[in-house]
Amino acid sequence: MNPLMNPMNPKESEESEWKKVLKEIYDLKDKLEDEQREGMKAILDSLDIPLNILLMGGTGVGKSSTINAIYGANRVEVGTSARPQTQEIEQCQISKNITLYDSPGLGEGSEKDK
């Protein structure tokens, strides 16, 4: 059963709960970056909705750097210039319900990805 649903009036209850969630997210706008990151993690964890995201793109476009920015630390190694670093899909658990996947660059190598 959906954790946001009221059995007595499912549609109204779910809409009301989503409005609360959106307000919580909106209230994060004036917080510091670390507080925003932790606040979003807490909100998403409370919803108990799994979120799996695969980052895809050419070699050297910043997939690994994006994961590190979201994670708030150097979670995955980052290549230099267009020289590929990620060789296999790597799972990065961000929180209870959020998993990011770092992937190798698309194409047949850094020259073909340009």
XYZ file of C-alpha atoms in Angstrom, residues 1-78:
78
model
C 0.000 0.000 0.000
C 1.182 3.521 -0.771
C 2.556 5.136 2.430
C 0.900 8.442 1.458
C -2.577 6.965 1.045
C -5.480 7.302 3.499
C -7.774 4.271 3.175
C -10.823 6.445 3.937
C -10.163 8.921 1.113
C -7.127 7.814 -0.862
C -7.039 10.596 -3.445
C -7.454 13.477 -0.976
C -4.996 12.018 1.520
C -2.325 11.355 -1.099
C -2.672 14.864 -2.553
C -2.426 16.399 0.930
C 0.695 14.374 1.756
C 2.376 15.353 -1.519
C 1.647 19.012 -0.771
C 3.396 18.575 2.596
C 6.382 16.965 0.878
C 6.572 19.777 -1.683
C 6.445 22.353 1.120
C 9.289 20.572 2.940
C 11.337 20.659 -0.268
C 10.488 24.335 -0.845
C 11.527 25.189 2.721
C 15.018 23.840 1.988
C 15.722 26.673 -0.488
C 17.123 29.016 2.177
C 19.305 26.360 3.810
C 23.019 25.814 3.298
C 24.037 23.273 0.658
C 24.847 20.501 3.173
C 21.538 21.082 4.978
C 19.693 20.925 1.646
C 21.401 17.656 0.731
C 20.626 16.061 4.086
C 17.072 17.439 4.037
C 16.386 15.937 0.610
C 17.826 12.593 1.681
C 15.567 12.584 4.747
C 12.495 13.518 2.703
C 13.122 10.826 0.083
C 13.893 8.217 2.741
C 10.632 9.017 4.529
C 8.664 8.382 1.331
C 10.083 4.862 1.060
C 10.154 5.109 -2.732
C 13.230 3.553 -4.365
C 15.018 5.798 -6.823
C 17.636 4.232 -9.137
C 19.444 6.592 -11.515
C 21.921 5.550 -14.209
C 24.180 8.358 -15.417
C 25.110 7.926 -19.071
C 27.064 10.083 -21.479
C 30.232 10.429 -23.472
C 33.690 9.951 -22.003
C 34.815 12.893 -19.884
C 31.474 14.740 -19.710
C 31.277 14.683 -15.900
C 29.189 11.659 -14.911
C 31.506 10.726 -12.022
C 31.897 14.375 -10.977
C 28.104 14.696 -10.842
C 27.852 11.692 -8.529
C 30.546 13.166 -6.275
C 28.680 16.504 -6.175
C 25.401 14.794 -5.224
C 27.121 12.535 -2.702
C 28.984 15.470 -1.175
C 32.364 13.719 -1.237
C 34.760 11.955 -3.591
C 32.731 8.742 -3.805
C 33.951 7.679 -7.272
C 37.222 8.283 -9.084
C 37.214 11.012 -11.714
